[in-house]
């Protein structure tokens, strides 16, 4: 099974293909062609699709179909390849990905290589001579070691995937980075919430996770992700349930009614807030504690 560090950036791109565009422009300092949307494309580099010629992730930028065309127009392709160690064979397979996908999809292609260290990024970025020095491919690299956690909340909210990626891979517990991570998590669409929550919960140190939860509970945020929303809502609901249980028993006892062990057990084991609200109202008028459940 591929390691977490290999799969995490790929999963982010699968759920937010525009992240590949953002990373390309960040490392190349160049602008890609105008496009209407980005989508993930098959990574098969040849028609027979042998596994050694299948790119890890391919993002295709498209524009609407022009007059006389039936399909959207591909304007640019981006190949994303995580590379966790030195492998001389990649110097031969990477150009194959670019050339064959360019041929199949009939648009320009660029290659971005994710590496865990600056040293491996430097090795991966070396120009690849395709023969005679006339044709050279230069992979672009993103060193995850150099991708420092985002500490600016506005920057984190503008590109939440980058903020999450940096925080998770660096396992940060820096408060500025965690404070910036909060608006990033809030900005994430609902349909990606489970993905991000799983990654964040898996990777962040316990102290950092507790700090985030406490900050979100005491702050005023619209919860859009289950990572923060679930523990907040769960804690809030549990607190309300405990309060209602205490209310029911306190009212019965204050009125001098005998509360049997069976009644106490039924009240304390109830987790239905609506039912507890009903019992609170009945506790004010019943003549016996057992009538609470009538």
Tab-separated table of C-alpha atoms in Angstrom:
chain	number	residue	atom	x	y	z
A	1	UNK	CA	0.000	0.000	0.000
A	2	UNK	CA	1.423	3.425	-0.898
A	3	UNK	CA	2.477	5.476	2.148
A	4	UNK	CA	0.328	8.264	3.569
A	5	UNK	CA	2.806	10.900	2.360
A	6	UNK	CA	2.453	9.559	-1.201
A	7	UNK	CA	-1.337	9.402	-1.285
A	8	UNK	CA	-2.252	12.544	0.636
A	9	UNK	CA	-1.280	15.138	-2.034
A	10	UNK	CA	-2.887	12.977	-4.731
A	11	UNK	CA	-6.167	12.729	-2.836
A	12	UNK	CA	-6.206	16.484	-2.336
A	13	UNK	CA	-5.777	16.997	-6.078
A	14	UNK	CA	-8.457	14.412	-6.901
A	15	UNK	CA	-10.925	16.393	-4.796
A	16	UNK	CA	-9.631	19.839	-5.805
A	17	UNK	CA	-7.919	19.664	-9.236
A	18	UNK	CA	-7.303	23.427	-9.198
A	19	UNK	CA	-4.686	22.762	-6.516
A	20	UNK	CA	-2.393	21.449	-9.285
A	21	UNK	CA	-2.771	24.775	-11.098
A	22	UNK	CA	-1.974	26.730	-7.944
A	23	UNK	CA	1.143	24.653	-7.257
A	24	UNK	CA	2.347	24.891	-10.858
A	25	UNK	CA	2.077	28.681	-10.904
A	26	UNK	CA	3.729	28.831	-7.493
A	27	UNK	CA	6.837	26.894	-8.497
A	28	UNK	CA	7.111	28.037	-12.132
A	29	UNK	CA	6.198	31.719	-11.641
A	30	UNK	CA	4.318	31.379	-14.934
A	31	UNK	CA	0.654	31.620	-15.831
A	32	UNK	CA	-1.236	28.763	-17.454
A	33	UNK	CA	-3.669	29.356	-20.334
A	34	UNK	CA	-7.169	30.603	-19.516
A	35	UNK	CA	-9.535	27.718	-18.800
A	36	UNK	CA	-13.115	27.184	-17.657
A	37	UNK	CA	-12.628	24.210	-15.325
A	38	UNK	CA	-10.109	21.627	-14.183
A	39	UNK	CA	-10.805	17.909	-13.909
A	40	UNK	CA	-8.862	14.767	-13.177
A	41	UNK	CA	-8.011	12.627	-16.189
A	42	UNK	CA	-6.857	9.029	-16.533
A	43	UNK	CA	-3.137	8.687	-15.944
A	44	UNK	CA	-2.671	6.024	-18.608
A	45	UNK	CA	0.289	7.053	-20.717
A	46	UNK	CA	-0.261	4.485	-23.478
A	47	UNK	CA	-3.199	2.688	-25.040
A	48	UNK	CA	-2.170	-0.621	-23.463
A	49	UNK	CA	-1.738	1.062	-20.043
A	50	UNK	CA	1.078	-0.958	-18.480
A	51	UNK	CA	1.398	-0.034	-14.800
A	52	UNK	CA	4.935	1.324	-15.197
A	53	UNK	CA	3.604	3.868	-17.697
A	54	UNK	CA	0.692	5.157	-15.663
A	55	UNK	CA	1.043	8.589	-14.097
A	56	UNK	CA	-0.072	8.968	-10.486
A	57	UNK	CA	-2.306	11.991	-11.094
A	58	UNK	CA	-3.307	13.919	-14.211
A	59	UNK	CA	-5.266	17.179	-14.195
A	60	UNK	CA	-6.736	18.465	-17.439
A	61	UNK	CA	-7.693	22.115	-17.921
A	62	UNK	CA	-10.540	22.609	-20.383
A	63	UNK	CA	-12.540	25.329	-22.063
A	64	UNK	CA	-16.083	25.006	-23.433
A	65	UNK	CA	-16.512	23.426	-26.854
A	66	UNK	CA	-16.037	25.895	-29.681
A	67	UNK	CA	-18.406	26.193	-32.616
A	68	UNK	CA	-18.379	23.008	-34.638
A	69	UNK	CA	-16.827	20.983	-31.783
A	70	UNK	CA	-18.730	18.419	-29.737
A	71	UNK	CA	-16.370	18.100	-26.782
A	72	UNK	CA	-14.680	20.628	-24.482
A	73	UNK	CA	-11.276	21.818	-25.656
A	74	UNK	CA	-8.250	20.653	-23.640
A	75	UNK	CA	-5.921	23.632	-23.181
A	76	UNK	CA	-3.334	22.292	-20.725
A	77	UNK	CA	-2.444	19.128	-18.850
A	78	UNK	CA	-0.619	18.800	-15.528
A	79	UNK	CA	0.999	15.555	-14.378
A	80	UNK	CA	1.607	15.226	-10.622
A	81	UNK	CA	4.091	12.609	-9.453
A	82	UNK	CA	5.045	12.049	-5.794
A	83	UNK	CA	8.649	10.843	-5.563
A	84	UNK	CA	9.842	9.548	-2.188
A	85	UNK	CA	13.304	8.269	-3.104
A	86	UNK	CA	15.972	8.302	-5.800
A	87	UNK	CA	15.037	6.192	-8.815
A	88	UNK	CA	17.040	6.579	-12.029
A	89	UNK	CA	14.249	4.875	-14.018
A	90	UNK	CA	12.077	7.955	-13.480
A	91	UNK	CA	14.437	9.878	-15.760
A	92	UNK	CA	13.103	7.688	-18.570
A	93	UNK	CA	9.452	7.216	-17.574
A	94	UNK	CA	8.652	10.863	-16.811
A	95	UNK	CA	9.258	12.063	-20.384
A	96	UNK	CA	7.091	9.149	-21.557
A	97	UNK	CA	4.178	10.372	-19.460
A	98	UNK	CA	4.466	13.856	-20.923
A	99	UNK	CA	4.877	12.780	-24.549
A	100	UNK	CA	2.195	10.079	-24.603
A	101	UNK	CA	-0.417	12.061	-22.677
A	102	UNK	CA	0.292	15.051	-24.913
A	103	UNK	CA	-0.321	12.808	-27.908
A	104	UNK	CA	-3.476	11.196	-26.508
A	105	UNK	CA	-5.141	14.383	-25.262
A	106	UNK	CA	-3.684	16.761	-27.883
A	107	UNK	CA	-2.603	19.593	-25.592
A	108	UNK	CA	0.579	20.810	-23.868
A	109	UNK	CA	1.640	19.007	-20.683
A	110	UNK	CA	3.829	19.916	-17.710
A	111	UNK	CA	5.205	17.670	-14.974
A	112	UNK	CA	5.224	18.511	-11.248
A	113	UNK	CA	7.137	16.222	-8.864
A	114	UNK	CA	6.340	16.177	-5.126
A	115	UNK	CA	9.320	15.263	-2.941
A	116	UNK	CA	9.667	14.958	0.851
A	117	UNK	CA	13.040	16.774	0.974
A	118	UNK	CA	14.824	19.676	-0.684
A	119	UNK	CA	17.690	17.378	-1.723
A	120	UNK	CA	15.374	15.005	-3.582
A	121	UNK	CA	13.619	17.980	-5.171
A	122	UNK	CA	16.965	19.229	-6.480
A	123	UNK	CA	17.716	15.797	-7.981
A	124	UNK	CA	14.239	15.510	-9.531
A	125	UNK	CA	14.499	18.955	-11.112
A	126	UNK	CA	17.623	18.141	-13.128
A	127	UNK	CA	17.026	18.593	-16.884
A	128	UNK	CA	16.399	15.354	-18.767
A	129	UNK	CA	18.240	15.178	-22.079
A	130	UNK	CA	15.994	13.356	-24.541
A	131	UNK	CA	18.780	12.916	-27.065
A	132	UNK	CA	21.539	14.979	-28.562
A	133	UNK	CA	20.921	17.927	-26.280
A	134	UNK	CA	18.286	19.319	-28.638
A	135	UNK	CA	15.232	18.271	-26.620
A	136	UNK	CA	15.322	18.718	-22.875
A	137	UNK	CA	12.583	18.274	-20.307
A	138	UNK	CA	12.781	20.145	-17.004
A	139	UNK	CA	10.470	18.748	-14.312
A	140	UNK	CA	9.087	21.259	-11.833
A	141	UNK	CA	9.401	20.212	-8.203
A	142	UNK	CA	7.535	20.938	-4.987
A	143	UNK	CA	9.556	20.121	-1.884
A	144	UNK	CA	7.176	19.319	0.954
A	145	UNK	CA	10.031	20.137	3.311
A	146	UNK	CA	10.045	23.682	1.927
A	147	UNK	CA	6.237	23.963	1.922
A	148	UNK	CA	6.074	25.615	5.323
A	149	UNK	CA	2.795	25.818	7.290
A	150	UNK	CA	0.659	28.827	6.369
A	151	UNK	CA	0.376	31.401	9.156
A	152	UNK	CA	-1.700	34.028	7.320
A	153	UNK	CA	-5.439	33.326	7.808
A	154	UNK	CA	-6.417	35.130	4.574
A	155	UNK	CA	-3.897	33.124	2.549
A	156	UNK	CA	-5.088	29.888	4.192
A	157	UNK	CA	-8.728	30.643	3.380
A	158	UNK	CA	-7.855	31.548	-0.226
A	159	UNK	CA	-6.189	28.170	-0.846
A	160	UNK	CA	-7.281	25.855	1.973
A	161	UNK	CA	-5.806	22.727	0.387
A	162	UNK	CA	-2.279	24.176	0.580
A	163	UNK	CA	-2.796	25.155	4.223
A	164	UNK	CA	-4.065	21.677	5.100
A	165	UNK	CA	-1.296	19.963	3.132
A	166	UNK	CA	1.467	21.988	4.810
A	167	UNK	CA	0.031	21.635	8.315
A	168	UNK	CA	-0.524	17.911	8.026
A	169	UNK	CA	2.792	16.976	6.428
A	170	UNK	CA	4.760	19.070	8.929
A	171	UNK	CA	2.623	17.802	11.842
A	172	UNK	CA	2.683	21.354	13.134
A	173	UNK	CA	1.629	22.477	16.605
A	174	UNK	CA	2.530	26.126	16.003
A	175	UNK	CA	-0.387	28.256	17.210
A	176	UNK	CA	-0.156	30.764	14.342
A	177	UNK	CA	-0.347	27.948	11.800
A	178	UNK	CA	-3.240	26.305	13.664
A	179	UNK	CA	-5.100	29.620	13.880
A	180	UNK	CA	-4.666	30.009	10.108
A	181	UNK	CA	-5.781	26.419	9.579
A	182	UNK	CA	-9.180	27.166	11.123
A	183	UNK	CA	-10.425	29.491	8.321
A	184	UNK	CA	-8.998	27.001	5.810
A	185	UNK	CA	-11.106	24.209	7.302
A	186	UNK	CA	-14.153	26.472	7.437
A	187	UNK	CA	-13.653	27.392	3.759
A	188	UNK	CA	-13.606	23.783	2.593
A	189	UNK	CA	-16.763	22.633	0.792
A	190	UNK	CA	-19.056	20.214	2.603
A	191	UNK	CA	-18.510	17.422	0.071
A	192	UNK	CA	-14.811	17.231	0.981
A	193	UNK	CA	-15.273	17.512	4.747
A	194	UNK	CA	-14.820	13.822	5.560
A	195	UNK	CA	-11.640	13.620	3.495
A	196	UNK	CA	-10.009	16.572	5.197
A	197	UNK	CA	-11.182	15.660	8.682
A	198	UNK	CA	-9.712	12.169	8.384
A	199	UNK	CA	-6.353	13.487	7.222
A	200	UNK	CA	-6.138	16.239	9.814
A	201	UNK	CA	-7.169	13.972	12.683
A	202	UNK	CA	-4.718	11.295	11.574
A	203	UNK	CA	-1.716	13.559	11.197
A	204	UNK	CA	-1.820	16.409	13.701
A	205	UNK	CA	-0.278	15.962	17.158
A	206	UNK	CA	-2.749	15.439	19.988
A	207	UNK	CA	-2.019	18.845	21.518
A	208	UNK	CA	-2.624	20.581	18.188
A	209	UNK	CA	-5.907	18.725	17.659
A	210	UNK	CA	-7.109	19.659	21.144
A	211	UNK	CA	-6.133	23.295	20.582
A	212	UNK	CA	-8.124	23.430	17.336
A	213	UNK	CA	-11.220	21.903	18.913
A	214	UNK	CA	-11.075	24.222	21.923
A	215	UNK	CA	-10.560	27.285	19.722
A	216	UNK	CA	-13.499	26.399	17.513
A	217	UNK	CA	-15.800	25.715	20.457
A	218	UNK	CA	-15.041	29.053	22.119
A	219	UNK	CA	-15.099	31.045	18.861
A	220	UNK	CA	-17.918	31.986	16.518
A	221	UNK	CA	-17.663	29.974	13.303
A	222	UNK	CA	-20.047	28.422	10.827
A	223	UNK	CA	-19.024	24.782	10.894
A	224	UNK	CA	-18.736	23.322	7.409
A	225	UNK	CA	-16.438	20.392	8.119
A	226	UNK	CA	-17.079	17.357	10.264
A	227	UNK	CA	-13.558	17.668	11.714
A	228	UNK	CA	-14.534	20.665	13.822
A	229	UNK	CA	-18.323	20.542	13.591
A	230	UNK	CA	-18.695	16.979	14.819
A	231	UNK	CA	-16.805	17.323	18.120
A	232	UNK	CA	-18.345	20.738	18.760
A	233	UNK	CA	-21.884	19.592	18.069
A	234	UNK	CA	-21.320	16.343	19.960
A	235	UNK	CA	-19.933	18.173	22.994
A	236	UNK	CA	-22.723	20.722	22.915
A	237	UNK	CA	-25.422	18.040	22.616
A	238	UNK	CA	-23.923	15.925	25.383
A	239	UNK	CA	-23.856	18.958	27.648
A	240	UNK	CA	-27.516	19.717	26.930
A	241	UNK	CA	-28.507	16.100	27.600
A	242	UNK	CA	-26.678	16.044	30.937
A	243	UNK	CA	-28.362	19.319	31.898
A	244	UNK	CA	-31.840	18.006	31.052
A	245	UNK	CA	-31.237	14.781	33.005
A	246	UNK	CA	-30.254	16.841	36.043
A	247	UNK	CA	-33.345	19.041	35.576
A	248	UNK	CA	-35.738	16.077	35.553
A	249	UNK	CA	-34.289	14.480	38.686
A	250	UNK	CA	-33.917	17.784	40.527
A	251	UNK	CA	-37.576	18.767	39.910
A	252	UNK	CA	-38.872	15.389	41.095
A	253	UNK	CA	-36.747	15.446	44.223
A	254	UNK	CA	-37.547	19.110	44.966
A	255	UNK	CA	-41.249	18.222	44.894
A	256	UNK	CA	-40.659	15.478	47.461
A	257	UNK	CA	-41.415	12.589	45.082
A	258	UNK	CA	-39.662	9.286	45.563
A	259	UNK	CA	-37.279	8.533	42.718
A	260	UNK	CA	-36.698	4.798	42.465
A	261	UNK	CA	-33.537	3.274	41.055
A	262	UNK	CA	-35.534	2.141	38.008
A	263	UNK	CA	-36.764	5.699	37.302
A	264	UNK	CA	-33.293	7.155	37.837
A	265	UNK	CA	-31.777	4.568	35.505
A	266	UNK	CA	-34.296	5.265	32.747
A	267	UNK	CA	-33.779	9.021	32.979
A	268	UNK	CA	-29.972	8.951	33.122
A	269	UNK	CA	-29.695	6.469	30.227
A	270	UNK	CA	-31.842	8.597	27.884
A	271	UNK	CA	-29.953	10.394	25.085
A	272	UNK	CA	-32.997	11.775	23.282
A	273	UNK	CA	-33.089	15.519	23.926
A	274	UNK	CA	-36.731	15.863	22.869
A	275	UNK	CA	-37.778	13.059	25.211
A	276	UNK	CA	-35.907	14.686	28.079
A	277	UNK	CA	-37.636	18.008	27.364
A	278	UNK	CA	-40.991	16.194	27.607
A	279	UNK	CA	-39.998	14.657	30.937
A	280	UNK	CA	-38.927	18.041	32.293
A	281	UNK	CA	-42.412	19.393	31.587
A	282	UNK	CA	-44.099	16.329	33.091
A	283	UNK	CA	-41.891	16.413	36.201
A	284	UNK	CA	-43.591	19.641	37.207
A	285	UNK	CA	-47.100	18.097	37.318
A	286	UNK	CA	-46.883	14.322	37.938
A	287	UNK	CA	-47.941	12.960	41.344
A	288	UNK	CA	-45.586	9.946	41.186
A	289	UNK	CA	-42.145	9.718	39.565
A	290	UNK	CA	-43.251	6.601	37.643
A	291	UNK	CA	-45.966	8.657	35.912
A	292	UNK	CA	-43.184	10.461	34.102
A	293	UNK	CA	-43.195	7.679	31.487
A	294	UNK	CA	-46.970	7.334	31.100
